[in-house]
Amino acid sequence: MKKFLITCLFSITLLTAFSAHIKGGFFTYEYLGPGTVNTSYLKYKITLTVYMGCFPSAGQLNNFVNFTIYQGSTNVVHSNPQVNLTRRYELEKTADEPCIALDQRGCYYTVVIYELASIELPVTPNGYTISYQRCCRIAGMENIVNSGSVGNTYSIRIPGTSSPVPNANRNSSPNFPVNDTAIVCGGNFFNYPFSAIDKDPQDVLTYSLCAAYEGGTTADPAPASASSPPYQTLNYTSPYNGAQPMGTRVTINPTTGLISGIAPIPNTFGGEFVVTVCVTETRNGVVMAESRKELHIQVKDCDPVAARLAPKGVTCDGFTVNFSNALGNPQGTLHEWDFGDPGSGVDNSSSLSNPVHIYSDTGIYKVKLTVSIGGLCSSTDSLIVRVYPGFFPGLSTIGPLCKGVPVNFIDNTTL
């Protein structure tokens, strides 16, 4: 019995090691023209790009997978072709980012590509759904409950003839460039591009944040065929969800696909967040198709060189104002302050990180901060300071105060 339990525990550990490695992915398809074998069919190239943890083991990396193709959004399988691995490479940053603390060099993802070079599909009203499933994600993710036992579904839909857009089934999906080595520092502003490229110039792409799908289990981490649509969305950890996968301060530009905002501070070292972007493809004002890209984004404990000045209220208790950069900066950051107060002479500037300035008079001043490292990575921000010290409003009346008689007031305001 003891030997049996040890064997079971070893098997579970080995299964977990083999399965917990998937970090994102997406499908694309390209219309190639009429079929060759059957000219009444339509021919497509279908590609799956999968992001993995760097340098996956032999048990984690499959030399071939199955693309399960369903008729429309039904559970009727059209086919389940086996597709070979056509390319693999490590997505790395070979040079350190001088504008960010810590050394940023290293491997970020292993990218594997499975390409079905040509498949001919019959013309149908409802088109096709193409799916792939695999388990599991990385354990301890910030925005997913029990992430180490949760799998992934990557899926895309080819429209059929019932689409309100003419010839929608002859469309090619947008494609996502693989350029995912942006550095995200917890508690700091960041930009992360999720923009796609569409070969059809008449198509308009609109971006939104959406929920990722589950798929695959620890019991069956590499299913021979994907389950049928619709797919179950992930169980997100509060306060995160599909539309706010990195919190309320991170949004996506619906026109450009640029994700930006203040990154959350992770609870664990090198915390990871799953982010999924849905791309709506519109032609002549009519929605035609949707594509999805999912990616695990790592938020690091680092500080970028950046200037960010928090707004200040009216200064009423004197001419002295304290200043500081609202963002933490790496060691060696140079500060250049301009207090917007020429009347203060040489005191109008400072190279201190947290200077104090005494204004020469009341008024409204524009303050500017520029930070850099050795003249590189320059970043500038500004704010308005209103200095009105000792301003005490007051008034009095001139008697006598009689009913029906105008009242005279005296302004007793003092400085």
mmCIF file of C-alpha atoms in Angstrom:
data_model
loop_
_atom_site.group_PDB
_atom_site.id
_atom_site.type_symbol
_atom_site.label_atom_id
_atom_site.label_comp_id
_atom_site.label_asym_id
_atom_site.label_seq_id
_atom_site.Cartn_x
_atom_site.Cartn_y
_atom_site.Cartn_z
ATOM 1 C CA MET A 1 0.000 0.000 0.000
ATOM 2 C CA LYS A 2 2.826 2.387 0.938
ATOM 3 C CA LYS A 3 4.592 1.678 -2.348
ATOM 4 C CA PHE A 4 1.329 2.333 -4.211
ATOM 5 C CA LEU A 5 0.900 5.742 -2.513
ATOM 6 C CA ILE A 6 4.491 6.710 -3.295
ATOM 7 C CA THR A 7 3.973 5.707 -6.924
ATOM 8 C CA CYS A 8 0.764 7.780 -7.116
ATOM 9 C CA LEU A 9 2.441 10.832 -5.586
ATOM 10 C CA PHE A 10 5.372 10.506 -7.975
ATOM 11 C CA SER A 11 2.990 10.207 -10.942
ATOM 12 C CA ILE A 12 1.064 13.320 -9.866
ATOM 13 C CA THR A 13 4.299 15.286 -9.417
ATOM 14 C CA LEU A 14 5.580 14.139 -12.807
ATOM 15 C CA LEU A 15 2.270 14.994 -14.467
ATOM 16 C CA THR A 16 2.322 18.467 -12.936
ATOM 17 C CA ALA A 17 5.894 19.001 -14.147
ATOM 18 C CA PHE A 18 4.917 17.908 -17.648
ATOM 19 C CA SER A 19 1.765 20.013 -17.813
ATOM 20 C CA ALA A 20 2.348 23.358 -16.042
ATOM 21 C CA HIS A 21 4.088 25.411 -18.724
ATOM 22 C CA ILE A 22 1.588 27.093 -21.089
ATOM 23 C CA LYS A 23 1.764 30.912 -21.086
ATOM 24 C CA GLY A 24 -0.459 32.009 -23.952
ATOM 25 C CA GLY A 25 -1.312 31.584 -27.596
ATOM 26 C CA PHE A 26 -3.495 32.451 -30.556
ATOM 27 C CA PHE A 27 -4.890 31.077 -33.821
ATOM 28 C CA THR A 28 -4.776 32.739 -37.239
ATOM 29 C CA TYR A 29 -6.054 31.656 -40.630
ATOM 30 C CA GLU A 30 -5.351 32.792 -44.182
ATOM 31 C CA TYR A 31 -7.673 32.313 -47.150
ATOM 32 C CA LEU A 32 -5.710 30.770 -50.030
ATOM 33 C CA GLY A 33 -8.423 30.598 -52.714
ATOM 34 C CA PRO A 34 -10.631 27.840 -54.155
ATOM 35 C CA GLY A 35 -9.835 24.240 -53.356
ATOM 36 C CA THR A 36 -7.404 22.267 -55.490
ATOM 37 C CA VAL A 37 -8.826 18.797 -54.954
ATOM 38 C CA ASN A 38 -12.405 20.122 -54.971
ATOM 39 C CA THR A 39 -12.816 23.565 -56.564
ATOM 40 C CA SER A 40 -16.163 24.106 -54.821
ATOM 41 C CA TYR A 41 -14.333 24.085 -51.471
ATOM 42 C CA LEU A 42 -12.306 26.946 -49.967
ATOM 43 C CA LYS A 43 -8.649 26.515 -49.046
ATOM 44 C CA TYR A 44 -7.040 27.936 -45.888
ATOM 45 C CA LYS A 45 -3.742 27.954 -44.024
ATOM 46 C CA ILE A 46 -4.305 27.665 -40.256
ATOM 47 C CA THR A 47 -1.563 28.536 -37.754
ATOM 48 C CA LEU A 48 -1.369 28.103 -33.992
ATOM 49 C CA THR A 49 1.224 30.058 -32.001
ATOM 50 C CA VAL A 50 1.805 28.890 -28.425
ATOM 51 C CA TYR A 51 3.831 30.634 -25.699
ATOM 52 C CA MET A 52 5.515 28.356 -23.139
ATOM 53 C CA GLY A 53 7.801 28.714 -20.168
ATOM 54 C CA CYS A 54 11.368 28.899 -21.417
ATOM 55 C CA PHE A 55 13.135 25.685 -22.415
ATOM 56 C CA PRO A 56 10.231 23.236 -21.992
ATOM 57 C CA SER A 57 10.967 19.583 -21.283
ATOM 58 C CA ALA A 58 10.351 16.801 -23.759
ATOM 59 C CA GLY A 59 7.138 15.949 -21.941
ATOM 60 C CA GLN A 60 5.857 19.520 -22.272
ATOM 61 C CA LEU A 61 6.635 20.104 -25.937
ATOM 62 C CA ASN A 62 4.652 18.089 -28.493
ATOM 63 C CA ASN A 63 6.016 17.423 -31.967
ATOM 64 C CA PHE A 64 2.447 17.464 -33.247
ATOM 65 C CA VAL A 65 -0.990 18.499 -31.977
ATOM 66 C CA ASN A 66 -4.552 18.193 -33.244
ATOM 67 C CA PHE A 67 -6.642 21.103 -34.541
ATOM 68 C CA THR A 68 -10.266 20.193 -33.834
ATOM 69 C CA ILE A 69 -12.536 21.774 -36.457
ATOM 70 C CA TYR A 70 -16.228 22.058 -35.547
ATOM 71 C CA GLN A 71 -19.088 22.916 -37.869
ATOM 72 C CA GLY A 72 -20.105 26.436 -36.896
ATOM 73 C CA SER A 73 -20.503 26.706 -33.125
ATOM 74 C CA THR A 74 -21.968 23.219 -32.772
ATOM 75 C CA ASN A 75 -20.548 20.044 -31.267
ATOM 76 C CA VAL A 76 -20.357 18.385 -34.689
ATOM 77 C CA VAL A 77 -16.743 17.654 -35.603
ATOM 78 C CA HIS A 78 -15.817 18.261 -39.227
ATOM 79 C CA SER A 79 -12.258 16.950 -38.811
ATOM 80 C CA ASN A 80 -9.427 16.640 -36.306
ATOM 81 C CA PRO A 81 -6.223 16.932 -38.353
ATOM 82 C CA GLN A 82 -2.819 16.205 -36.868
ATOM 83 C CA VAL A 83 -0.520 19.203 -37.310
ATOM 84 C CA ASN A 84 3.257 19.099 -37.009
ATOM 85 C CA LEU A 85 5.472 21.509 -35.118
ATOM 86 C CA THR A 86 7.012 23.725 -37.795
ATOM 87 C CA ARG A 87 9.073 26.203 -35.781
ATOM 88 C CA ARG A 88 10.402 26.793 -32.282
ATOM 89 C CA TYR A 89 12.475 29.634 -30.828
ATOM 90 C CA GLU A 90 13.216 31.395 -27.537
ATOM 91 C CA LEU A 91 11.887 34.941 -27.270
ATOM 92 C CA GLU A 92 14.735 36.694 -25.476
ATOM 93 C CA LYS A 93 16.002 40.107 -24.503
ATOM 94 C CA THR A 94 19.727 40.076 -25.226
ATOM 95 C CA ALA A 95 20.483 43.618 -24.033
ATOM 96 C CA ASP A 96 19.743 45.168 -20.654
ATOM 97 C CA GLU A 97 17.248 48.038 -20.456
ATOM 98 C CA PRO A 98 19.324 50.956 -19.088
ATOM 99 C CA CYS A 99 16.136 52.823 -18.201
ATOM 100 C CA ILE A 100 14.941 50.149 -15.755
ATOM 101 C CA ALA A 101 16.526 48.893 -12.534
ATOM 102 C CA LEU A 102 17.816 45.296 -12.440
ATOM 103 C CA ASP A 103 19.217 43.338 -15.360
ATOM 104 C CA GLN A 104 16.394 42.627 -17.836
ATOM 105 C CA ARG A 105 18.322 40.224 -20.075
ATOM 106 C CA GLY A 106 17.161 36.648 -20.443
ATOM 107 C CA CYS A 107 14.529 34.356 -21.922
ATOM 108 C CA TYR A 108 10.894 35.438 -21.693
ATOM 109 C CA TYR A 109 9.040 32.697 -23.585
ATOM 110 C CA THR A 110 9.631 29.664 -25.746
ATOM 111 C CA VAL A 111 7.438 30.188 -28.818
ATOM 112 C CA VAL A 112 6.264 27.153 -30.790
ATOM 113 C CA ILE A 113 4.315 27.278 -34.050
ATOM 114 C CA TYR A 114 2.111 24.576 -35.529
ATOM 115 C CA GLU A 115 1.099 25.246 -39.124
ATOM 116 C CA LEU A 116 -1.512 23.461 -41.203
ATOM 117 C CA ALA A 117 -0.233 24.639 -44.564
ATOM 118 C CA SER A 118 -3.411 23.828 -46.481
ATOM 119 C CA ILE A 119 -6.861 22.485 -45.707
ATOM 120 C CA GLU A 120 -9.904 22.531 -47.983
ATOM 121 C CA LEU A 121 -13.280 23.121 -46.297
ATOM 122 C CA PRO A 122 -16.789 22.920 -47.805
ATOM 123 C CA VAL A 123 -18.728 26.170 -48.089
ATOM 124 C CA THR A 124 -21.330 26.261 -45.286
ATOM 125 C CA PRO A 125 -23.708 28.895 -43.855
ATOM 126 C CA ASN A 126 -22.215 28.794 -40.341
ATOM 127 C CA GLY A 127 -18.531 28.403 -41.104
ATOM 128 C CA TYR A 128 -16.132 26.633 -38.728
ATOM 129 C CA THR A 129 -14.670 26.869 -35.221
ATOM 130 C CA ILE A 130 -11.048 25.729 -34.871
ATOM 131 C CA SER A 131 -9.807 24.885 -31.356
ATOM 132 C CA TYR A 132 -6.841 23.506 -29.453
ATOM 133 C CA GLN A 133 -6.639 22.694 -25.729
ATOM 134 C CA ARG A 134 -3.744 22.005 -23.376
ATOM 135 C CA CYS A 135 -3.075 21.965 -19.639
ATOM 136 C CA CYS A 136 -1.701 23.623 -17.580
ATOM 137 C CA ARG A 137 -0.794 27.169 -16.690
ATOM 138 C CA ILE A 138 1.904 28.337 -14.283
ATOM 139 C CA ALA A 139 1.106 27.794 -10.594
ATOM 140 C CA GLY A 140 0.651 30.799 -8.303
ATOM 141 C CA MET A 141 -0.609 33.276 -10.901
ATOM 142 C CA GLU A 142 -1.915 36.552 -9.493
ATOM 143 C CA ASN A 143 -5.309 36.733 -11.190
ATOM 144 C CA ILE A 144 -6.410 33.075 -11.573
ATOM 145 C CA VAL A 145 -7.724 30.761 -8.862
ATOM 146 C CA ASN A 146 -5.577 27.567 -8.596
ATOM 147 C CA SER A 147 -3.842 28.444 -11.858
ATOM 148 C CA GLY A 148 -1.471 25.461 -11.790
ATOM 149 C CA SER A 149 -4.364 23.053 -12.450
ATOM 150 C CA VAL A 150 -6.163 25.199 -15.047
ATOM 151 C CA GLY A 151 -5.723 24.602 -18.773
ATOM 152 C CA ASN A 152 -6.092 26.706 -21.913
ATOM 153 C CA THR A 153 -8.332 26.839 -24.959
ATOM 154 C CA TYR A 154 -7.234 28.685 -28.092
ATOM 155 C CA SER A 155 -9.961 29.087 -30.676
ATOM 156 C CA ILE A 156 -10.942 31.050 -33.774
ATOM 157 C CA ARG A 157 -14.012 31.132 -36.016
ATOM 158 C CA ILE A 158 -14.100 31.244 -39.821
ATOM 159 C CA PRO A 159 -17.373 32.937 -40.889
ATOM 160 C CA GLY A 160 -19.847 31.190 -43.195
ATOM 161 C CA THR A 161 -22.131 32.396 -45.976
ATOM 162 C CA SER A 162 -24.802 33.456 -43.439
ATOM 163 C CA SER A 163 -22.587 36.380 -42.408
ATOM 164 C CA PRO A 164 -24.102 39.793 -43.302
ATOM 165 C CA VAL A 165 -20.728 40.659 -44.843
ATOM 166 C CA PRO A 166 -20.452 39.380 -48.444
ATOM 167 C CA ASN A 167 -17.671 36.815 -48.969
ATOM 168 C CA ALA A 168 -16.835 36.797 -45.242
ATOM 169 C CA ASN A 169 -15.744 33.168 -45.633
ATOM 170 C CA ARG A 170 -12.991 34.358 -47.987
ATOM 171 C CA ASN A 171 -11.528 36.540 -45.255
ATOM 172 C CA SER A 172 -8.091 36.214 -43.640
ATOM 173 C CA SER A 173 -7.826 36.817 -39.904
ATOM 174 C CA PRO A 174 -5.611 39.518 -38.367
ATOM 175 C CA ASN A 175 -2.163 38.389 -37.291
ATOM 176 C CA PHE A 176 -0.324 39.265 -34.075
ATOM 177 C CA PRO A 177 3.400 40.072 -34.258
ATOM 178 C CA VAL A 178 5.373 38.137 -31.638
ATOM 179 C CA ASN A 179 7.231 40.962 -29.871
ATOM 180 C CA ASP A 180 6.341 40.248 -26.249
ATOM 181 C CA THR A 181 9.399 41.306 -24.249
ATOM 182 C CA ALA A 182 8.041 44.542 -22.766
ATOM 183 C CA ILE A 183 9.155 45.143 -19.160
ATOM 184 C CA VAL A 184 6.362 45.778 -16.644
ATOM 185 C CA CYS A 185 7.314 47.107 -13.195
ATOM 186 C CA GLY A 186 4.812 46.781 -10.351
ATOM 187 C CA GLY A 187 3.278 50.084 -9.216
ATOM 188 C CA ASN A 188 4.599 51.928 -12.285
ATOM 189 C CA PHE A 189 3.220 53.140 -15.613
ATOM 190 C CA PHE A 190 3.734 50.810 -18.590
ATOM 191 C CA ASN A 191 2.767 50.292 -22.234
ATOM 192 C CA TYR A 192 2.276 46.834 -23.776
ATOM 193 C CA PRO A 193 1.412 46.488 -27.500
ATOM 194 C CA PHE A 194 -1.246 43.946 -28.482
ATOM 195 C CA SER A 195 -1.901 45.417 -31.924
ATOM 196 C CA ALA A 196 -2.614 43.097 -34.851
ATOM 197 C CA ILE A 197 -2.006 43.398 -38.603
ATOM 198 C CA ASP A 198 -4.801 42.815 -41.127
ATOM 199 C CA LYS A 199 -3.930 42.175 -44.765
ATOM 200 C CA ASP A 200 -7.362 43.411 -45.919
ATOM 201 C CA PRO A 201 -7.141 47.233 -46.079
ATOM 202 C CA GLN A 202 -10.931 47.684 -45.913
ATOM 203 C CA ASP A 203 -11.162 45.938 -42.523
ATOM 204 C CA VAL A 204 -11.239 47.946 -39.281
ATOM 205 C CA LEU A 205 -9.897 46.357 -36.080
ATOM 206 C CA THR A 206 -11.257 47.183 -32.625
ATOM 207 C CA TYR A 207 -9.603 45.941 -29.441
ATOM 208 C CA SER A 208 -11.011 45.023 -26.032
ATOM 209 C CA LEU A 209 -9.916 43.095 -22.955
ATOM 210 C CA CYS A 210 -11.858 39.846 -22.530
ATOM 211 C CA ALA A 211 -11.876 36.660 -20.456
ATOM 212 C CA ALA A 212 -9.521 33.768 -21.166
ATOM 213 C CA TYR A 213 -10.862 30.236 -21.670
ATOM 214 C CA GLU A 214 -10.274 27.068 -19.672
ATOM 215 C CA GLY A 215 -9.344 23.825 -21.440
ATOM 216 C CA GLY A 216 -7.492 20.619 -20.758
ATOM 217 C CA THR A 217 -7.222 19.102 -17.274
ATOM 218 C CA THR A 218 -4.558 17.612 -15.043
ATOM 219 C CA ALA A 219 -6.154 14.212 -15.720
ATOM 220 C CA ASP A 220 -5.959 14.739 -19.500
ATOM 221 C CA PRO A 221 -3.435 17.550 -20.077
ATOM 222 C CA ALA A 222 -3.069 16.966 -23.828
ATOM 223 C CA PRO A 223 -6.477 15.848 -25.153
ATOM 224 C CA ALA A 224 -6.502 14.251 -28.610
ATOM 225 C CA SER A 225 -9.345 16.584 -29.585
ATOM 226 C CA ALA A 226 -10.615 19.844 -28.109
ATOM 227 C CA SER A 227 -14.050 19.990 -26.557
ATOM 228 C CA SER A 228 -16.816 21.770 -28.451
ATOM 229 C CA PRO A 229 -17.811 25.429 -28.092
ATOM 230 C CA PRO A 230 -18.948 27.437 -26.200
ATOM 231 C CA TYR A 231 -15.997 27.515 -23.808
ATOM 232 C CA GLN A 232 -15.889 28.138 -20.061
ATOM 233 C CA THR A 233 -14.109 31.324 -18.995
ATOM 234 C CA LEU A 234 -11.498 31.356 -16.241
ATOM 235 C CA ASN A 235 -12.250 31.753 -12.556
ATOM 236 C CA TYR A 236 -10.471 35.040 -11.835
ATOM 237 C CA THR A 237 -9.141 36.047 -8.437
ATOM 238 C CA SER A 238 -10.942 39.108 -7.020
ATOM 239 C CA PRO A 239 -10.641 42.001 -7.807
ATOM 240 C CA TYR A 240 -9.475 40.912 -11.280
ATOM 241 C CA ASN A 241 -11.660 39.775 -14.189
ATOM 242 C CA GLY A 242 -11.488 39.385 -17.960
ATOM 243 C CA ALA A 243 -12.215 43.064 -18.632
ATOM 244 C CA GLN A 244 -9.784 44.188 -15.893
ATOM 245 C CA PRO A 245 -7.121 41.456 -15.816
ATOM 246 C CA MET A 246 -4.535 43.778 -14.232
ATOM 247 C CA GLY A 247 -6.888 45.950 -12.192
ATOM 248 C CA THR A 248 -8.883 49.120 -12.707
ATOM 249 C CA ARG A 249 -5.871 51.280 -13.568
ATOM 250 C CA VAL A 250 -4.905 49.258 -16.670
ATOM 251 C CA THR A 251 -6.906 49.760 -19.889
ATOM 252 C CA ILE A 252 -6.616 49.100 -23.619
ATOM 253 C CA ASN A 253 -6.865 51.614 -26.437
ATOM 254 C CA PRO A 254 -9.724 50.265 -28.610
ATOM 255 C CA THR A 255 -8.172 51.711 -31.769
ATOM 256 C CA THR A 256 -4.479 50.861 -31.368
ATOM 257 C CA GLY A 257 -4.551 47.791 -29.099
ATOM 258 C CA LEU A 258 -2.012 49.419 -26.744
ATOM 259 C CA ILE A 259 -2.462 48.301 -23.136
ATOM 260 C CA SER A 260 -1.313 50.926 -20.634
ATOM 261 C CA GLY A 261 -1.720 52.100 -17.067
ATOM 262 C CA ILE A 262 -0.285 51.591 -13.597
ATOM 263 C CA ALA A 263 0.697 47.955 -13.125
ATOM 264 C CA PRO A 264 -0.506 46.206 -9.976
ATOM 265 C CA ILE A 265 2.037 45.282 -7.330
ATOM 266 C CA PRO A 266 2.195 41.459 -7.329
ATOM 267 C CA ASN A 267 1.828 39.431 -4.145
ATOM 268 C CA THR A 268 4.563 37.038 -5.228
ATOM 269 C CA PHE A 269 8.030 37.587 -6.675
ATOM 270 C CA GLY A 270 7.728 37.937 -10.444
ATOM 271 C CA GLY A 271 3.916 37.676 -10.368
ATOM 272 C CA GLU A 272 2.169 36.677 -13.606
ATOM 273 C CA PHE A 273 -1.194 37.881 -14.931
ATOM 274 C CA VAL A 274 -3.163 36.299 -17.762
ATOM 275 C CA VAL A 275 -4.332 38.942 -20.263
ATOM 276 C CA THR A 276 -6.607 38.199 -23.236
ATOM 277 C CA VAL A 277 -7.337 40.676 -26.026
ATOM 278 C CA CYS A 278 -10.301 40.235 -28.359
ATOM 279 C CA VAL A 279 -9.986 41.841 -31.794
ATOM 280 C CA THR A 280 -13.245 42.583 -33.608
ATOM 281 C CA GLU A 281 -12.943 42.707 -37.385
ATOM 282 C CA THR A 282 -15.407 45.073 -39.075
ATOM 283 C CA ARG A 283 -15.966 45.653 -42.789
ATOM 284 C CA ASN A 284 -18.117 48.543 -44.067
ATOM 285 C CA GLY A 285 -19.433 49.070 -40.553
ATOM 286 C CA VAL A 286 -20.563 45.439 -40.098
ATOM 287 C CA VAL A 287 -18.901 43.033 -37.661
ATOM 288 C CA MET A 288 -17.453 40.088 -39.550
ATOM 289 C CA ALA A 289 -15.190 38.085 -37.218
ATOM 290 C CA GLU A 290 -13.264 38.026 -33.947
ATOM 291 C CA SER A 291 -9.743 36.929 -33.059
ATOM 292 C CA ARG A 292 -8.191 36.367 -29.629
ATOM 293 C CA LYS A 293 -4.677 36.535 -28.228
ATOM 294 C CA GLU A 294 -3.892 35.322 -24.712
ATOM 295 C CA LEU A 295 -0.629 35.976 -22.902
ATOM 296 C CA HIS A 296 0.773 35.625 -19.382
ATOM 297 C CA ILE A 297 2.427 38.956 -18.540
ATOM 298 C CA GLN A 298 5.060 39.006 -15.810
ATOM 299 C CA VAL A 299 5.095 42.017 -13.480
ATOM 300 C CA LYS A 300 8.537 42.501 -11.972
ATOM 301 C CA ASP A 301 9.854 44.211 -8.860
ATOM 302 C CA CYS A 302 11.726 46.958 -10.687
ATOM 303 C CA ASP A 303 11.806 50.738 -11.094
ATOM 304 C CA PRO A 304 11.833 52.541 -14.461
ATOM 305 C CA VAL A 305 13.323 55.967 -15.054
ATOM 306 C CA ALA A 306 10.178 58.069 -15.274
ATOM 307 C CA ALA A 307 8.911 61.441 -14.093
ATOM 308 C CA ARG A 308 5.426 61.546 -12.638
ATOM 309 C CA LEU A 309 4.248 64.545 -10.579
ATOM 310 C CA ALA A 310 1.111 64.154 -8.489
ATOM 311 C CA PRO A 311 -1.311 67.142 -8.602
ATOM 312 C CA LYS A 312 -1.012 69.660 -5.772
ATOM 313 C CA GLY A 313 -3.742 71.797 -4.227
ATOM 314 C CA VAL A 314 -3.538 75.515 -3.440
ATOM 315 C CA THR A 315 -0.684 76.395 -1.057
ATOM 316 C CA CYS A 316 -2.227 78.613 1.626
ATOM 317 C CA ASP A 317 0.141 78.298 4.597
ATOM 318 C CA GLY A 318 3.246 80.010 3.238
ATOM 319 C CA PHE A 319 5.559 80.309 0.250
ATOM 320 C CA THR A 320 7.381 77.005 0.870
ATOM 321 C CA VAL A 321 6.464 73.958 -1.246
ATOM 322 C CA ASN A 322 7.916 70.422 -1.039
ATOM 323 C CA PHE A 323 8.394 68.418 -4.248
ATOM 324 C CA SER A 324 9.148 64.781 -5.115
ATOM 325 C CA ASN A 325 8.757 62.341 -7.980
ATOM 326 C CA ALA A 326 5.680 60.145 -7.454
ATOM 327 C CA LEU A 327 7.546 57.159 -8.953
ATOM 328 C CA GLY A 328 10.534 55.350 -7.511
ATOM 329 C CA ASN A 329 13.612 55.622 -9.734
ATOM 330 C CA PRO A 330 16.707 53.432 -10.085
ATOM 331 C CA GLN A 331 19.891 54.325 -8.267
ATOM 332 C CA GLY A 332 21.885 56.918 -10.194
ATOM 333 C CA THR A 333 18.861 58.766 -11.585
ATOM 334 C CA LEU A 334 19.548 62.465 -12.261
ATOM 335 C CA HIS A 335 16.868 65.053 -11.415
ATOM 336 C CA GLU A 336 16.406 68.445 -13.048
ATOM 337 C CA TRP A 337 13.757 70.650 -11.440
ATOM 338 C CA ASP A 338 12.452 73.921 -12.859
ATOM 339 C CA PHE A 339 10.091 75.587 -10.352
ATOM 340 C CA GLY A 340 8.709 78.122 -12.850
ATOM 341 C CA ASP A 341 9.748 81.005 -10.588
ATOM 342 C CA PRO A 342 12.319 83.246 -12.371
ATOM 343 C CA GLY A 343 12.012 85.774 -9.551
ATOM 344 C CA SER A 344 13.824 83.372 -7.231
ATOM 345 C CA GLY A 345 17.019 83.615 -9.327
ATOM 346 C CA VAL A 346 19.466 80.715 -9.006
ATOM 347 C CA ASP A 347 17.037 78.983 -6.634
ATOM 348 C CA ASN A 348 14.608 78.447 -9.518
ATOM 349 C CA SER A 349 16.239 75.069 -10.277
ATOM 350 C CA SER A 350 17.474 72.078 -8.304
ATOM 351 C CA SER A 351 19.172 68.719 -8.858
ATOM 352 C CA LEU A 352 17.907 67.193 -5.608
ATOM 353 C CA SER A 353 15.500 64.257 -5.707
ATOM 354 C CA ASN A 354 13.171 65.818 -3.091
ATOM 355 C CA PRO A 355 13.733 69.586 -3.188
ATOM 356 C CA VAL A 356 12.052 72.361 -1.214
ATOM 357 C CA HIS A 357 11.365 75.664 -2.984
ATOM 358 C CA ILE A 358 10.441 79.034 -1.438
ATOM 359 C CA TYR A 359 8.403 81.036 -3.957
ATOM 360 C CA SER A 360 9.205 84.705 -4.437
ATOM 361 C CA ASP A 361 5.570 85.874 -4.636
ATOM 362 C CA THR A 362 1.993 84.713 -4.779
ATOM 363 C CA GLY A 363 0.743 83.377 -8.097
ATOM 364 C CA ILE A 364 0.368 80.374 -10.370
ATOM 365 C CA TYR A 365 3.551 78.512 -11.349
ATOM 366 C CA LYS A 366 4.322 75.666 -13.783
ATOM 367 C CA VAL A 367 6.816 73.199 -12.308
ATOM 368 C CA LYS A 368 8.769 70.781 -14.537
ATOM 369 C CA LEU A 369 10.789 67.681 -13.618
ATOM 370 C CA THR A 370 13.149 65.851 -15.984
ATOM 371 C CA VAL A 371 14.816 62.590 -14.932
ATOM 372 C CA SER A 372 17.518 60.614 -16.744
ATOM 373 C CA ILE A 373 20.486 58.300 -16.239
ATOM 374 C CA GLY A 374 23.703 59.681 -17.644
ATOM 375 C CA GLY A 375 21.701 61.759 -20.111
ATOM 376 C CA LEU A 376 19.810 58.673 -21.378
ATOM 377 C CA CYS A 377 16.193 57.574 -20.791
ATOM 378 C CA SER A 378 15.009 61.147 -20.356
ATOM 379 C CA SER A 379 11.450 61.555 -19.024
ATOM 380 C CA THR A 380 9.643 64.823 -18.252
ATOM 381 C CA ASP A 381 6.464 65.733 -16.416
ATOM 382 C CA SER A 382 4.958 69.008 -15.167
ATOM 383 C CA LEU A 383 2.277 70.327 -12.833
ATOM 384 C CA ILE A 384 0.666 73.612 -11.816
ATOM 385 C CA VAL A 385 1.286 75.036 -8.327
ATOM 386 C CA ARG A 386 -0.948 77.795 -6.917
ATOM 387 C CA VAL A 387 0.698 79.800 -4.140
ATOM 388 C CA TYR A 388 -1.657 82.034 -2.107
ATOM 389 C CA PRO A 389 -0.237 82.084 1.433
ATOM 390 C CA GLY A 390 -2.079 83.661 4.376
ATOM 391 C CA PHE A 391 -5.205 84.460 2.404
ATOM 392 C CA PHE A 392 -7.957 84.882 5.044
ATOM 393 C CA PRO A 393 -11.346 85.941 3.653
ATOM 394 C CA GLY A 394 -13.661 88.063 5.838
ATOM 395 C CA LEU A 395 -16.419 90.682 5.715
ATOM 396 C CA SER A 396 -18.475 92.926 7.957
ATOM 397 C CA THR A 397 -21.539 95.130 7.624
ATOM 398 C CA ILE A 398 -22.185 98.807 8.261
ATOM 399 C CA GLY A 399 -25.101 99.400 10.619
ATOM 400 C CA PRO A 400 -27.770 100.105 11.389
ATOM 401 C CA LEU A 401 -29.453 97.114 9.715
ATOM 402 C CA CYS A 402 -33.051 98.092 8.994
ATOM 403 C CA LYS A 403 -35.766 96.195 7.216
ATOM 404 C CA GLY A 404 -36.170 97.336 3.622
ATOM 405 C CA VAL A 405 -32.906 99.327 3.651
ATOM 406 C CA PRO A 406 -29.874 98.199 1.525
ATOM 407 C CA VAL A 407 -27.003 96.692 3.524
ATOM 408 C CA ASN A 408 -23.421 97.824 2.953
ATOM 409 C CA PHE A 409 -20.607 95.216 3.269
ATOM 410 C CA ILE A 410 -16.886 95.742 3.973
ATOM 411 C CA ASP A 411 -14.220 93.308 2.671
ATOM 412 C CA ASN A 412 -12.010 92.471 5.672
ATOM 413 C CA THR A 413 -9.839 89.908 3.826
ATOM 414 C CA THR A 414 -6.249 89.864 5.088
ATOM 415 C CA LEU A 415 -3.009 88.348 3.861
#
